[in-house]
Amino acid sequence: MYSQEELEIINLADSFTLLYSFLGQALLEQFCLEGERALREGTRRFGRDRGETLRKKHLGANVKVNMLSLFTVGPDLPPDPRYKKERISLNPQERVSRTDYCPMADLWKEYGAQDIGRIYCEEFHSACYGHYAYGYTKVNLAKTLTQPEDQWCAFNVFLRPENLPEELKPVCFAEYDPDYSGPARELPGAYGKSGFATLFLKLYAHIAAAALDQLGEPGMQAVCQGLERMAQDGAQRLRKAAQEQHEPLTLEFFARNYPLEADPDREPMWEEYGTNGRKEAMVRHFYGPLFQELGLVPCTC
Amino acid sequence: MLEQFNGQVQFDCFGMLYAELSAALLRWDRAKGERVIRQGVEEYAREKGTQLRLRQVEGGMGIHLQNLFAAQPCCGSDKRFDRLSRRDEKQAQLMEVHSCPLAELWAARDGSFAGSLYCEEYAHGLMKGYTDGVGQANVSNALTYPRDHCCVLSFYYRLANMTPRQQEEFAQEGTAVCEPHVWENMLGLYRGLLRAVERQGAEASEALRQGLDAFLEGLHREFPQQKGRMDPDVDLDGVVEEMRAAFGQQE
């Protein structure tokens, strides 16, 4: 049995997962290979953005840029109670682990989108972990739960000092920095709503931008179609969630269980990630149909 | 050069060469030696992938993962590899290796650490060269790691990530055949390490030379044990001298 808070986290996480498959399916349906190209590019941009953001955060707090930091110091992925992971090795040079249960893979399977999820696994991890350490991380993910052959994900991600240029060694490893005084402050990890809101907006923004860049306006139209389908599905899921949690489906419930703010104007991240019509597309093609379907008071923007 | 030896002895020569060169470099300087080995292996593998691609393009063969692994099955074509292919497609290859003659040879010489450096660099370099940086190699487990009991590998080269030229090459119909080329691989490995030591200075070059001497001298010591796996009339002294000359020409 999950607690109320855990149920909310699960709803937030699942909405993030489904955003990817709804956008991905729309792009692939309409543009086949070119849609896949845009989706892969958007996924890589999303990965690089997250890797770079975390690296800057670490450097700002005098934290070494290495594998231990990447996976344990202020991570941007909020915890989800459903994951089943076994950590085999974790130190500044490497993180070896296996994931026996991944809720993202499971949900994509349930929605018939395992092939879309496969694209995420292939592109995201390599881009994010690689970019985080200036392109010197070696990312090995030879088994993933989004592959029909596999029963677990096999991660072997490493950063070897002897693969780094001399000037980066002290940036990445304390033993090469004799004056290192340790982190300047503790960095809290992402959590719950704010954590998933960040990931959700970044993922949407990067895929939409890649679609627009590579496919032009028709690419953005496909993204909008994905948003509309996500709104229909989201309405059903929110209804079910409210029923299961014995709560009325209000804007406040939406705000706690969906990664987006009930009022998009209250989300500061749109300023950076909502340009080129991306915020307007979300309002028109997701908020509008969703709130209409749920009978909620539409947002004012 | 190695035609007087059977395939397994040839492949052992490759393993022995790497073992001696890497051991000499690590003895010289553990950290700098590691750097040289990583750079050398990566460069060797990348060059090998690039050359294979160019040969296959010229021969009208499709540039995809089936043809890559048909020509160069993962880490070698030796029959002692016990491989399980879990997916064999042009865009994706999934495999496990349950027995590897290289890992065994290196472990027997206390060279598993150096072996793990090879495993960490080789597949990535090969894919980089063959796919011009577009494909992806994953080595999650390797028999050179003490914690692992098999290698788990996956490779992806996706149409959706290719340039138009790569898509055209992918669509070529010719199929590849196995190209063991063990001797060429030995020269390529030596060349890769040679370039890497040259960036480190004279001491590193000397260490590599010592490793090469140890390998060539080792052939005399080891080969009587290989009776039955090679031509009984082989002129070992002659082969060793030819090898020495050929390695010398790389410098």
PDB file of C-alpha atoms in Angstrom, chain A residues 33-34 36-37 40-41 44 88-89 94 96 118 122-123 126 138-144 147-151 154-156 158 160-166 169 176, chain B residues 30-32 34-35 38-39 42 86-87 89 91-92 94 96 120-121 124 136-141 145 147-148 152-154 156-164 167:
ATOM      1  CA  LEU A  33      11.621   7.886 -39.893  1.00  0.00           C
ATOM      2  CA  GLU A  34      11.844  11.681 -39.884  1.00  0.00           C
ATOM      3  CA  GLU A  36      11.818   9.294 -35.123  1.00  0.00           C
ATOM      4  CA  ARG A  37      14.814  11.449 -36.009  1.00  0.00           C
ATOM      5  CA  ARG A  40      15.709  11.107 -30.886  1.00  0.00           C
ATOM      6  CA  GLU A  41      17.179  14.577 -31.282  1.00  0.00           C
ATOM      7  CA  ARG A  44      19.235  13.975 -26.636  1.00  0.00           C
ATOM      8  CA  ILE A  88      26.549  -3.162  -7.547  1.00  0.00           C
ATOM      9  CA  SER A  89      29.218  -0.494  -7.414  1.00  0.00           C
ATOM     10  CA  GLU A  94      31.731   4.290 -11.714  1.00  0.00           C
ATOM     11  CA  VAL A  96      27.237  -0.211 -11.844  1.00  0.00           C
ATOM     12  CA  ARG A 118      13.247   2.082 -26.263  1.00  0.00           C
ATOM     13  CA  GLU A 122      18.848   4.612 -26.051  1.00  0.00           C
ATOM     14  CA  GLU A 123      19.190   8.362 -26.353  1.00  0.00           C
ATOM     15  CA  SER A 126      23.964   8.460 -23.127  1.00  0.00           C
ATOM     16  CA  LYS A 138      31.288   6.036 -21.001  1.00  0.00           C
ATOM     17  CA  VAL A 139      27.677   4.982 -20.799  1.00  0.00           C
ATOM     18  CA  ASN A 140      26.911   1.282 -21.120  1.00  0.00           C
ATOM     19  CA  LEU A 141      23.325   0.142 -20.969  1.00  0.00           C
ATOM     20  CA  ALA A 142      23.411  -3.220 -22.686  1.00  0.00           C
ATOM     21  CA  LYS A 143      20.139  -4.500 -21.254  1.00  0.00           C
ATOM     22  CA  THR A 144      17.008  -2.471 -20.759  1.00  0.00           C
ATOM     23  CA  GLN A 147      13.834  -4.352 -24.929  1.00  0.00           C
ATOM     24  CA  PRO A 148      11.671  -7.474 -25.267  1.00  0.00           C
ATOM     25  CA  GLU A 149      14.693  -9.737 -24.757  1.00  0.00           C
ATOM     26  CA  ASP A 150      15.636  -8.262 -21.382  1.00  0.00           C
ATOM     27  CA  GLN A 151      14.479  -8.828 -17.823  1.00  0.00           C
ATOM     28  CA  ALA A 154      22.190  -3.288 -16.855  1.00  0.00           C
ATOM     29  CA  PHE A 155      23.972   0.014 -16.202  1.00  0.00           C
ATOM     30  CA  ASN A 156      27.737   0.372 -16.273  1.00  0.00           C
ATOM     31  CA  PHE A 158      32.074   5.193 -15.761  1.00  0.00           C
ATOM     32  CA  ARG A 160      38.096   7.203 -15.750  1.00  0.00           C
ATOM     33  CA  PRO A 161      40.659   9.832 -14.747  1.00  0.00           C
ATOM     34  CA  GLU A 162      42.990   8.547 -17.441  1.00  0.00           C
ATOM     35  CA  ASN A 163      40.434   9.353 -20.118  1.00  0.00           C
ATOM     36  CA  LEU A 164      40.325  12.988 -19.019  1.00  0.00           C
ATOM     37  CA  PRO A 165      42.551  15.854 -20.134  1.00  0.00           C
ATOM     38  CA  GLU A 166      44.888  16.850 -17.300  1.00  0.00           C
ATOM     39  CA  LYS A 169      41.187  15.757 -13.451  1.00  0.00           C
ATOM     40  CA  TYR A 176      43.883  15.377  -8.101  1.00  0.00           C
TER      41      TYR A 176
ATOM     42  CA  ARG B  30      50.546   2.877 -13.620  1.00  0.00           C
ATOM     43  CA  ALA B  31      48.546   6.035 -14.378  1.00  0.00           C
ATOM     44  CA  LYS B  32      50.273   7.220 -17.536  1.00  0.00           C
ATOM     45  CA  GLU B  34      46.763   3.281 -18.323  1.00  0.00           C
ATOM     46  CA  ARG B  35      46.215   6.491 -20.264  1.00  0.00           C
ATOM     47  CA  ARG B  38      43.226   3.429 -23.283  1.00  0.00           C
ATOM     48  CA  GLN B  39      44.188   5.881 -26.013  1.00  0.00           C
ATOM     49  CA  GLU B  42      40.626   3.295 -28.729  1.00  0.00           C
ATOM     50  CA  ARG B  86      20.223 -12.424 -28.552  1.00  0.00           C
ATOM     51  CA  ARG B  87      19.345 -10.228 -31.499  1.00  0.00           C
ATOM     52  CA  GLU B  89      19.659  -7.193 -36.940  1.00  0.00           C
ATOM     53  CA  GLN B  91      20.289  -1.774 -36.663  1.00  0.00           C
ATOM     54  CA  ALA B  92      20.700  -3.654 -33.398  1.00  0.00           C
ATOM     55  CA  LEU B  94      22.483  -7.913 -28.634  1.00  0.00           C
ATOM     56  CA  GLU B  96      26.423 -12.268 -24.470  1.00  0.00           C
ATOM     57  CA  GLU B 120      36.247  -0.580 -21.832  1.00  0.00           C
ATOM     58  CA  GLU B 121      37.715   1.033 -24.932  1.00  0.00           C
ATOM     59  CA  HIS B 124      33.271   1.929 -28.277  1.00  0.00           C
ATOM     60  CA  GLN B 136      26.311   3.228 -29.952  1.00  0.00           C
ATOM     61  CA  ALA B 137      28.177   0.460 -28.128  1.00  0.00           C
ATOM     62  CA  ASN B 138      27.247  -0.785 -24.674  1.00  0.00           C
ATOM     63  CA  VAL B 139      29.407  -3.116 -22.617  1.00  0.00           C
ATOM     64  CA  SER B 140      27.590  -3.549 -19.341  1.00  0.00           C
ATOM     65  CA  ASN B 141      29.443  -6.633 -18.191  1.00  0.00           C
ATOM     66  CA  TYR B 145      35.868  -7.644 -14.549  1.00  0.00           C
ATOM     67  CA  ARG B 147      32.523  -9.261 -10.653  1.00  0.00           C
ATOM     68  CA  ASP B 148      31.167 -10.584 -13.961  1.00  0.00           C
ATOM     69  CA  VAL B 152      26.790  -8.397 -21.943  1.00  0.00           C
ATOM     70  CA  LEU B 153      26.910  -6.239 -25.037  1.00  0.00           C
ATOM     71  CA  SER B 154      24.538  -4.285 -27.208  1.00  0.00           C
ATOM     72  CA  TYR B 156      22.774   0.204 -32.071  1.00  0.00           C
ATOM     73  CA  TYR B 157      23.085   1.952 -35.390  1.00  0.00           C
ATOM     74  CA  ARG B 158      19.751   3.568 -36.128  1.00  0.00           C
ATOM     75  CA  LEU B 159      18.534   4.695 -39.523  1.00  0.00           C
ATOM     76  CA  ALA B 160      16.915   7.674 -37.859  1.00  0.00           C
ATOM     77  CA  ASN B 161      20.303   8.888 -36.625  1.00  0.00           C
ATOM     78  CA  MET B 162      22.123   8.439 -39.932  1.00  0.00           C
ATOM     79  CA  THR B 163      23.069  11.072 -42.465  1.00  0.00           C
ATOM     80  CA  PRO B 164      21.637  10.636 -45.988  1.00  0.00           C
ATOM     81  CA  GLN B 167      21.417   5.698 -45.198  1.00  0.00           C
TER      82      GLN B 167
END
